[in-house]
Amino acid sequence: MAVEPAAEVWCALLGACRVHSNEELGEKVAKKLLELNPKNPGNHVLVSNLFAAESRWNDVRVVRMRMKADGLKKTPGCSWMEVGNKIHTFIARDKAHPESHKIYQKLAQIIEKLENEGGYVAQTKLVLHNVREEEKVEMLHGHSERLAIAYGLLSTSDDTPIRITKNLRICEDCHAFCKLVSRLYQRELVVRDASRFHCFQDGFCSCADLW
């Protein structure tokens, strides 16, 4: 590059290393990223995810212990939406919403419909934790945007778009989930994540699955 790359460039390269399973380059990039910005918890999470994707759980533990020692915490996934002139907030796997029982019931119905009619299968490879397969599925199903979608289907009319904002980048599994919901429920979904707007209609997304 003609200029010195900032931390954001190294983040992008680290993500590419994970996608293409380039372990050797990934380690070099991870080291550089932590040198550039050692107090950014997001960078530590990226490095941890790289090691987890390679099942290097000891290295994952080292990174997480370093985060704990430095007082750094991973930002939890959070989604929010406006319904009836009120902002409703959802945190991953949380049950703080006053209608959480109905929301989780609706979410279970949605998942069943997507599995039976849309062929949905949870992409557990995206859960970068050393836990059982059943727990990975549970973690994916508890993502905050899915709770928001369930509430949106419960509380809004069929002819209105469901608009959601999320503080983090939407994961691949939730992206596939949203596409199926838009097709099987004939609802427009608009999700604004940390990277861009995603407009889901009839099983397709405005990002063309490139984000």
PDB file of C-alpha atoms in Angstrom, residues 34 41 43-49 51 57-70:
ATOM      1  CA  LEU A  34      -2.891  -6.552  18.698  1.00  0.00           C
ATOM      2  CA  PRO A  41     -11.760  -5.777  22.576  1.00  0.00           C
ATOM      3  CA  ASN A  43      -9.531  -7.016  17.775  1.00  0.00           C
ATOM      4  CA  HIS A  44      -9.021  -9.611  20.485  1.00  0.00           C
ATOM      5  CA  VAL A  45     -12.332 -11.236  19.527  1.00  0.00           C
ATOM      6  CA  LEU A  46     -11.239 -11.412  15.873  1.00  0.00           C
ATOM      7  CA  VAL A  47      -7.985 -13.104  16.886  1.00  0.00           C
ATOM      8  CA  SER A  48      -9.861 -15.479  19.197  1.00  0.00           C
ATOM      9  CA  ASN A  49     -12.282 -16.344  16.389  1.00  0.00           C
ATOM     10  CA  PHE A  51      -7.949 -19.601  16.536  1.00  0.00           C
ATOM     11  CA  TRP A  57      -8.769 -23.895  22.001  1.00  0.00           C
ATOM     12  CA  ASN A  58      -5.650 -23.375  24.128  1.00  0.00           C
ATOM     13  CA  ASP A  59      -4.785 -20.283  22.083  1.00  0.00           C
ATOM     14  CA  VAL A  60      -8.387 -19.104  22.418  1.00  0.00           C
ATOM     15  CA  ARG A  61      -8.103 -19.393  26.208  1.00  0.00           C
ATOM     16  CA  VAL A  62      -4.848 -17.409  26.196  1.00  0.00           C
ATOM     17  CA  VAL A  63      -6.452 -14.547  24.234  1.00  0.00           C
ATOM     18  CA  ARG A  64      -9.513 -14.511  26.505  1.00  0.00           C
ATOM     19  CA  MET A  65      -7.371 -14.565  29.636  1.00  0.00           C
ATOM     20  CA  ARG A  66      -5.398 -11.618  28.266  1.00  0.00           C
ATOM     21  CA  MET A  67      -8.665  -9.749  27.658  1.00  0.00           C
ATOM     22  CA  LYS A  68      -9.789 -10.453  31.210  1.00  0.00           C
ATOM     23  CA  ALA A  69      -6.453  -9.336  32.647  1.00  0.00           C
ATOM     24  CA  ASP A  70      -6.684  -6.064  30.682  1.00  0.00           C
TER      25      ASP A  70
END
